GROMACS .gro file of C-alpha atoms in nm:
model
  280
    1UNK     CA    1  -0.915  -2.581   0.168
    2UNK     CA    2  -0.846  -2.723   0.562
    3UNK     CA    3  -1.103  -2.717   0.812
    4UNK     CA    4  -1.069  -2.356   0.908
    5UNK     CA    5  -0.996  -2.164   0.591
    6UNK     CA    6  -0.888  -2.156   0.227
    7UNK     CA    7  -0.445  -2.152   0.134
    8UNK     CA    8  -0.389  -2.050  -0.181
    9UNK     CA    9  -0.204  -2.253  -0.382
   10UNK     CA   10   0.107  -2.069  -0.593
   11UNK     CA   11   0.016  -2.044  -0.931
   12UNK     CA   12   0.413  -2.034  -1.122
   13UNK     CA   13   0.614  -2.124  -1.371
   14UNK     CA   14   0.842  -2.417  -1.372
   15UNK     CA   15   1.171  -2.287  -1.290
   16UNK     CA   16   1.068  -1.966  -1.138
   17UNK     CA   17   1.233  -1.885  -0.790
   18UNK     CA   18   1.058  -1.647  -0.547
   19UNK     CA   19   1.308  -1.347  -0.409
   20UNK     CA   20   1.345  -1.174  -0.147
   21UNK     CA   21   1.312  -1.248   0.259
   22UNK     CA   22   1.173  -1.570   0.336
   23UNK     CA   23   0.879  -1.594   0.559
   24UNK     CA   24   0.826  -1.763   0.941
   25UNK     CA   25   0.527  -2.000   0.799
   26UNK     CA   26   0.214  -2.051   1.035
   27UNK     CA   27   0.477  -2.113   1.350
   28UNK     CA   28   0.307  -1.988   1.674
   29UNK     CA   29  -0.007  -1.833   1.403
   30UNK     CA   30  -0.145  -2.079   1.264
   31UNK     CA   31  -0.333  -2.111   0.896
   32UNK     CA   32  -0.657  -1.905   0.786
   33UNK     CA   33  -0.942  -1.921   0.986
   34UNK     CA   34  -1.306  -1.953   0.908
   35UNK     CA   35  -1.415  -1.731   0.620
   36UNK     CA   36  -1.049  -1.672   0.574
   37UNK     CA   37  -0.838  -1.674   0.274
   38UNK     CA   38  -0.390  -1.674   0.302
   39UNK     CA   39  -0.286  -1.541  -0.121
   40UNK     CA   40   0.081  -1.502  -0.202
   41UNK     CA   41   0.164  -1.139  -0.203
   42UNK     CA   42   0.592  -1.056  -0.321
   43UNK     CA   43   0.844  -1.357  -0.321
   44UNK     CA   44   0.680  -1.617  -0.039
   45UNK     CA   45   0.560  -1.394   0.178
   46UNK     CA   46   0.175  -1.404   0.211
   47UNK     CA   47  -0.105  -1.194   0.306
   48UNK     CA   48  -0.387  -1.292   0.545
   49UNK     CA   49  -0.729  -1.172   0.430
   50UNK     CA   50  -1.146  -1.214   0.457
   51UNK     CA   51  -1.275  -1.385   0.156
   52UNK     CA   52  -1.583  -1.154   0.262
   53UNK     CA   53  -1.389  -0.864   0.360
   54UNK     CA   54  -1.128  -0.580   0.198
   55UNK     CA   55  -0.921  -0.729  -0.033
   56UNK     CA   56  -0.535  -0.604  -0.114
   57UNK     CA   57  -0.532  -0.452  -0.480
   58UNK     CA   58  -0.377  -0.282  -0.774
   59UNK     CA   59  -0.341   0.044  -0.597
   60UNK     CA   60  -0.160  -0.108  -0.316
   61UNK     CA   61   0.058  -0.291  -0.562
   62UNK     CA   62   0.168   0.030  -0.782
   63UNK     CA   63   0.165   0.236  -0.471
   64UNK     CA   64   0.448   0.022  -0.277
   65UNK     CA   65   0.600  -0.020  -0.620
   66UNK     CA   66   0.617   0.353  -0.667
   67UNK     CA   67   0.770   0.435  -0.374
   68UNK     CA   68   1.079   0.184  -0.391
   69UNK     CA   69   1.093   0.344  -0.701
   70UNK     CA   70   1.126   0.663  -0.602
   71UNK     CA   71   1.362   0.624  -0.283
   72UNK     CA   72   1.582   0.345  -0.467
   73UNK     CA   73   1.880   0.495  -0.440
   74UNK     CA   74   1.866   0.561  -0.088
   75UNK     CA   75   1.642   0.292   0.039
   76UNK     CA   76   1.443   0.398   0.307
   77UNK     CA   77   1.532   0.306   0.671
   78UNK     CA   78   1.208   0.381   0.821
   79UNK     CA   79   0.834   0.367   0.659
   80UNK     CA   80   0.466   0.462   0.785
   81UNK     CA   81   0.174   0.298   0.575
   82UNK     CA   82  -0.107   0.537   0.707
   83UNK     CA   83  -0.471   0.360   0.696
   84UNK     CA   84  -0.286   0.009   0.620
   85UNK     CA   85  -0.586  -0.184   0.620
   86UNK     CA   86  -0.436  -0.567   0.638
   87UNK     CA   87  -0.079  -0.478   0.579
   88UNK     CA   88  -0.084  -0.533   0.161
   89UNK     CA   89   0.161  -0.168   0.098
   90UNK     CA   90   0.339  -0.239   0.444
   91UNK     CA   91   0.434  -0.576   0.392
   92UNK     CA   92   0.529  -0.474   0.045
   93UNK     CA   93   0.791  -0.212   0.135
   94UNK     CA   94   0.918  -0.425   0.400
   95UNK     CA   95   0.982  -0.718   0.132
   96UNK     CA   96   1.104  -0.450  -0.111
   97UNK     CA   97   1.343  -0.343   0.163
   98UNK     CA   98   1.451  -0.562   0.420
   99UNK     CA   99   1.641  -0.358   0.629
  100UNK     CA  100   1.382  -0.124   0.687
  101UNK     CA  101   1.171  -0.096   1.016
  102UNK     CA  102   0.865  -0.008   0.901
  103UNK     CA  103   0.480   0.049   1.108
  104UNK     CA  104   0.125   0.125   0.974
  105UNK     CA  105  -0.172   0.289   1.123
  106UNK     CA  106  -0.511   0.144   1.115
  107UNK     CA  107  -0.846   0.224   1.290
  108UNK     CA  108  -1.053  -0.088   1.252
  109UNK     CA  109  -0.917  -0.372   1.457
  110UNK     CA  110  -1.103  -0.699   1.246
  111UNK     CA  111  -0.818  -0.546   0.996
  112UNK     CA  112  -0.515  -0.429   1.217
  113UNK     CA  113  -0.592  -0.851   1.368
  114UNK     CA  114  -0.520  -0.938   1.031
  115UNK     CA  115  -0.225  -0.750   0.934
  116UNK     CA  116   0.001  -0.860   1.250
  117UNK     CA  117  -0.096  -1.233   1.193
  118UNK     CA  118   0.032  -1.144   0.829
  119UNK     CA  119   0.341  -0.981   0.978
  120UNK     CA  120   0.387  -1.287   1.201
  121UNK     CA  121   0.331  -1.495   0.929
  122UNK     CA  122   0.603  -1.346   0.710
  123UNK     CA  123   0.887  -1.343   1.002
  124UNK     CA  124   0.880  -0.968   1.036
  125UNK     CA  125   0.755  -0.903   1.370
  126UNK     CA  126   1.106  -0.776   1.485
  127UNK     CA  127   1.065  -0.486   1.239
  128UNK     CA  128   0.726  -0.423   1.153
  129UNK     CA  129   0.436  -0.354   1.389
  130UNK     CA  130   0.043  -0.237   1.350
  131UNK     CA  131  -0.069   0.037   1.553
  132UNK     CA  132  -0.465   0.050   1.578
  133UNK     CA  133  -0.556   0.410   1.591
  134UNK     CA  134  -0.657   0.686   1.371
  135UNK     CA  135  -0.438   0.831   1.159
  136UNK     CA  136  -0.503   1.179   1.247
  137UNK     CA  137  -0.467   1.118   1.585
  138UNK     CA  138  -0.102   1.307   1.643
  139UNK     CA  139  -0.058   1.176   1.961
  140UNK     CA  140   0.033   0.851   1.791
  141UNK     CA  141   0.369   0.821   1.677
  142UNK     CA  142   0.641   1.078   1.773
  143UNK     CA  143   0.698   1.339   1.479
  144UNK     CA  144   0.886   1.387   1.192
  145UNK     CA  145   1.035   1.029   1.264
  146UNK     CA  146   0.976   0.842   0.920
  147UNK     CA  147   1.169   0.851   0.583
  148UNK     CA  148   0.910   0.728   0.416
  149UNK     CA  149   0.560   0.750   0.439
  150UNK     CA  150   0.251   0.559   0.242
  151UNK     CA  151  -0.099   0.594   0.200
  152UNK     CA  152  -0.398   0.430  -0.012
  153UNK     CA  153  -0.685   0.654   0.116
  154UNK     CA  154  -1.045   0.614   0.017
  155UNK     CA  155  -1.170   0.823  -0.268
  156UNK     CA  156  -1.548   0.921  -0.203
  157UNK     CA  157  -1.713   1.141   0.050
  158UNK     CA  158  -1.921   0.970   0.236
  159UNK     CA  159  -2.304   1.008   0.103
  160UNK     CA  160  -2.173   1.023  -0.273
  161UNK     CA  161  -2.195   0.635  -0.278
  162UNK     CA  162  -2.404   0.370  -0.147
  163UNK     CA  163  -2.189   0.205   0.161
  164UNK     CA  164  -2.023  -0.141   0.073
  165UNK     CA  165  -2.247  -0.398   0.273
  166UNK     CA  166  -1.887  -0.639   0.302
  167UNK     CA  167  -1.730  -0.596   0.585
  168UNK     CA  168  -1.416  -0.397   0.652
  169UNK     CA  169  -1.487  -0.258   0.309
  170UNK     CA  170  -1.672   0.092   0.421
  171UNK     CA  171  -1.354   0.276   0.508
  172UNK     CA  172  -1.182   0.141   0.291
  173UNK     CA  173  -1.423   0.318   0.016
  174UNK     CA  174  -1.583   0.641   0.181
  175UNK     CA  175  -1.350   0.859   0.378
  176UNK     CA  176  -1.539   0.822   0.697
  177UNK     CA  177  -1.197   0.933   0.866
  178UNK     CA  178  -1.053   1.128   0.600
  179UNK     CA  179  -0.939   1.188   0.306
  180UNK     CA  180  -0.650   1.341   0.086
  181UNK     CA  181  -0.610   1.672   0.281
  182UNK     CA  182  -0.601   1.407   0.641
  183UNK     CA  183  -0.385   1.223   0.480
  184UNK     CA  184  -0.066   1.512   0.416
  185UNK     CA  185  -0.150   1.655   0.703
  186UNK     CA  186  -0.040   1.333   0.857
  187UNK     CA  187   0.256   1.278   0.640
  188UNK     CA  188   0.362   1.631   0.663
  189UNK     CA  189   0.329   1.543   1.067
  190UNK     CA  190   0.552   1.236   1.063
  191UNK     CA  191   0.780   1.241   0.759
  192UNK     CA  192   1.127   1.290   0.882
  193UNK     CA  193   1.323   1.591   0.700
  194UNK     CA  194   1.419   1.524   0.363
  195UNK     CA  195   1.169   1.237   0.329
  196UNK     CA  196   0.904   1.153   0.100
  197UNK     CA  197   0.522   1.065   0.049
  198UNK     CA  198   0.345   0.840  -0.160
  199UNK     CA  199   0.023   0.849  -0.229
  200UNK     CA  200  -0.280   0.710  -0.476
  201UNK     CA  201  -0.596   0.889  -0.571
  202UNK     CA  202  -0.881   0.862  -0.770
  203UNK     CA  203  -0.729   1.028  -1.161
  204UNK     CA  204  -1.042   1.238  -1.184
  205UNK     CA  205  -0.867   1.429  -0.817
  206UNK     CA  206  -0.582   1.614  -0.961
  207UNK     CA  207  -0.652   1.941  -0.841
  208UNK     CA  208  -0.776   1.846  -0.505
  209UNK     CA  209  -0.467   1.629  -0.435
  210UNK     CA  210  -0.232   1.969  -0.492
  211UNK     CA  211  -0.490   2.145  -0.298
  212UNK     CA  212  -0.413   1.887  -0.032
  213UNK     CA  213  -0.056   1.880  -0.010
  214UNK     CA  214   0.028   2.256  -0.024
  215UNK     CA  215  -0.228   2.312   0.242
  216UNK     CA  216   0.002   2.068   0.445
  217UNK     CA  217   0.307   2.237   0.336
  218UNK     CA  218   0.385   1.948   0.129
  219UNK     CA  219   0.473   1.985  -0.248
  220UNK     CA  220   0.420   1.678  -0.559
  221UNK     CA  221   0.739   1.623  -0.675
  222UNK     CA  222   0.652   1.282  -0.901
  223UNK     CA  223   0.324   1.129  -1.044
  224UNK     CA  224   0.274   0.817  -1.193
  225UNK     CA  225  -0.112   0.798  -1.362
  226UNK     CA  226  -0.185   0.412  -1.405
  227UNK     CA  227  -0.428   0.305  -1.730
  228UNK     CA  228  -0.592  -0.034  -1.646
  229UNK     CA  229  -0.651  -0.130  -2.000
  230UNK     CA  230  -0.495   0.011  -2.327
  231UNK     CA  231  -0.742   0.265  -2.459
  232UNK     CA  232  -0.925   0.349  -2.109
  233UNK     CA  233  -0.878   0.631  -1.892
  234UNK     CA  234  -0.680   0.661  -1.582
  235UNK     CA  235  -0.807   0.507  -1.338
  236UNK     CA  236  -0.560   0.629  -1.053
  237UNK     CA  237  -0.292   0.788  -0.990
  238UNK     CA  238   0.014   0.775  -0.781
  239UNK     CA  239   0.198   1.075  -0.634
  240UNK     CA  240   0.540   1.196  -0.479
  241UNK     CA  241   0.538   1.442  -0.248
  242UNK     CA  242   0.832   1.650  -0.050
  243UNK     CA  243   0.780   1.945   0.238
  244UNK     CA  244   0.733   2.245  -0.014
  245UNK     CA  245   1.095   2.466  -0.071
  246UNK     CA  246   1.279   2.110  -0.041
  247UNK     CA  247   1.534   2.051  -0.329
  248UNK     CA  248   1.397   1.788  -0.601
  249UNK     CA  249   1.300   1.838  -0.960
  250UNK     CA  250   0.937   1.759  -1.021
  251UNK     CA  251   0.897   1.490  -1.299
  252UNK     CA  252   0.538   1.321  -1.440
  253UNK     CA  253   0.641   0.977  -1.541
  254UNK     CA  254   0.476   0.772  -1.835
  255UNK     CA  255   0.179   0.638  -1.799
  256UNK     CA  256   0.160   0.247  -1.658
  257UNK     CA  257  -0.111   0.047  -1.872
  258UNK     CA  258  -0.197  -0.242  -1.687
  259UNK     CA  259  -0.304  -0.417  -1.953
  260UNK     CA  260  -0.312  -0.406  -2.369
  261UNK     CA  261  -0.638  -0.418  -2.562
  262UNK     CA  262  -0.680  -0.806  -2.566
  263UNK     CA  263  -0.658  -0.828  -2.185
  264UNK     CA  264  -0.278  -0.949  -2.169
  265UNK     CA  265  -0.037  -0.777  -1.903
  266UNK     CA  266   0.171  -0.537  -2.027
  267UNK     CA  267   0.579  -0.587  -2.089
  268UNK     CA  268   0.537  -0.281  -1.821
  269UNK     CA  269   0.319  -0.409  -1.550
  270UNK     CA  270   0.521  -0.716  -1.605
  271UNK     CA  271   0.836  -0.593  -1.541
  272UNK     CA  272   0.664  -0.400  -1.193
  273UNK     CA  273   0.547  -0.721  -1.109
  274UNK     CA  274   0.899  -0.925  -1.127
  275UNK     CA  275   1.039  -0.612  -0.945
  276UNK     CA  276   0.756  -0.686  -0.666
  277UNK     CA  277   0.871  -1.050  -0.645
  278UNK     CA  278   0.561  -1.189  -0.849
  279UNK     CA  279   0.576  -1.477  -1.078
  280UNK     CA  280   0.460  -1.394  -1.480
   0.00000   0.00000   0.00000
């Protein structure tokens, strides 16, 4: 720990080599500050974050993972994280593809402070930016301008759950603004023609995420159900989307267990993770 806040130190292997772009390093932003954590996140690149605050997570992780999956033939040039939060699925697809120019939308500005010091941090100011606004503002971003676009949106309406008393962490839980159905409406607003959207949702919320996206003129094309331990439930799932009548066969890929019954990673969730730039 320094006098300001706490830097992770990398937990890998001898021999292992991180991919990917290299980052900037605390030039012109400096380390964490008080009550301030800086974790690895893919290759070097790091993520800036509130040891009492929201915290990145597996969703983000198999979200971004899922959708360089999904466009990785034809890498996306342009990307929209909608509610980014502090930059964890941004920063992810910008590792993942570092050619792309890519922006995210968030609403509470303790977390959009965050995510550009993380951007900064990482060297990828020239091509990634953090607008602070509400995502279903339209008056944003101009339309239909994004190949790709990303969302982790909060699962629970708000009153079905007591409110998180961290901070950060309300919006992040209860859709105060929005859920699924705000979220294609916003992707259906600013995905570019023959683009995609990937999204996670609570497992249990099958029927309301199709709801969702045809009522947005959007249409699941791919969906990815992630097991946290061999033997559970879904906890999540991850989804594809086109504009509905847009050519693309519709496929529901294995499941991902996270982890087997004694707690170990999977060869799976391993193999995401190298993909992702993470050590074993």
């Amino acid at each position: 720990m320094n006098q300001a806040g706490i830097i992770r130190a990398a937990r890998r292997p001898d021999g292992w080599r991180a991919a990917g772009p290299p980052p900037a390093g605390p030039q012109g932003v400096g380390g964490p500050g008080p009550g301030e954590d800086l974790c690895y996140l893919a290759g070097d690149w790091r993520i800036l974050q509130r040891l009492d605050g929201h915290r990145w997570s597996l969703d983000d992780l198999v979200t971004a993972w899922f959708a360089a999956r999904l466009l990785e033939e034809a890498p996306a040039r342009t990307v929209l994280d909608l509610g980014c939060g502090i930059g964890a699925v941004l920063m992810l697809l910008a590792w993942r593809f570092p050619a792309t120019r890519a922006v995210g939308i968030e609403a509470q500005e303790m977390s959009v402070a965050l995510a550009r010091r993380s951007v900064a941090w990482n060297g990828a100011t020239g091509r990634c930016r953090v607008v602070l606004g509400d995502l279903r503002d339209p008056g944003l971003l101009p339309p239909a301008a994004f190949d790709l676009v990303a969302g982790t949106p909060p699962y629970l309406h708000p009153g079905s759950a007591t409110p998180p008393s961290r901070v950060q962490c309300g919006p992040c839980h209860l859709e105060i603004r929005g859920g699924i159905e705000d979220y294609c409406v916003a992707a259906a607003r600013w995905m570019a023609p023959g683009g995609r959207f990937v999204v996670c949702q609570a497992a249990a919320q099958v029927e309301r995420v199709l709801a969702a996206a045809e009522a947005a003129g959007l249409g699941v094309d791919a969906r990815l159900d992630v097991v946290p331990r061999e033997g559970k439930a879904a906890l999540f799932s991850v989804y594809g989307m086109r504009r509905a009548g847009e050519p693309g066969a519709t496929a529901v890929h294995p499941p991902l267990v996270v982890r087997d019954r004694a707690g170990r990673r999977t060869d799976a969730f391993q193999a995401l993770r190298r993909e992702m730039g993470m050590p074993p």
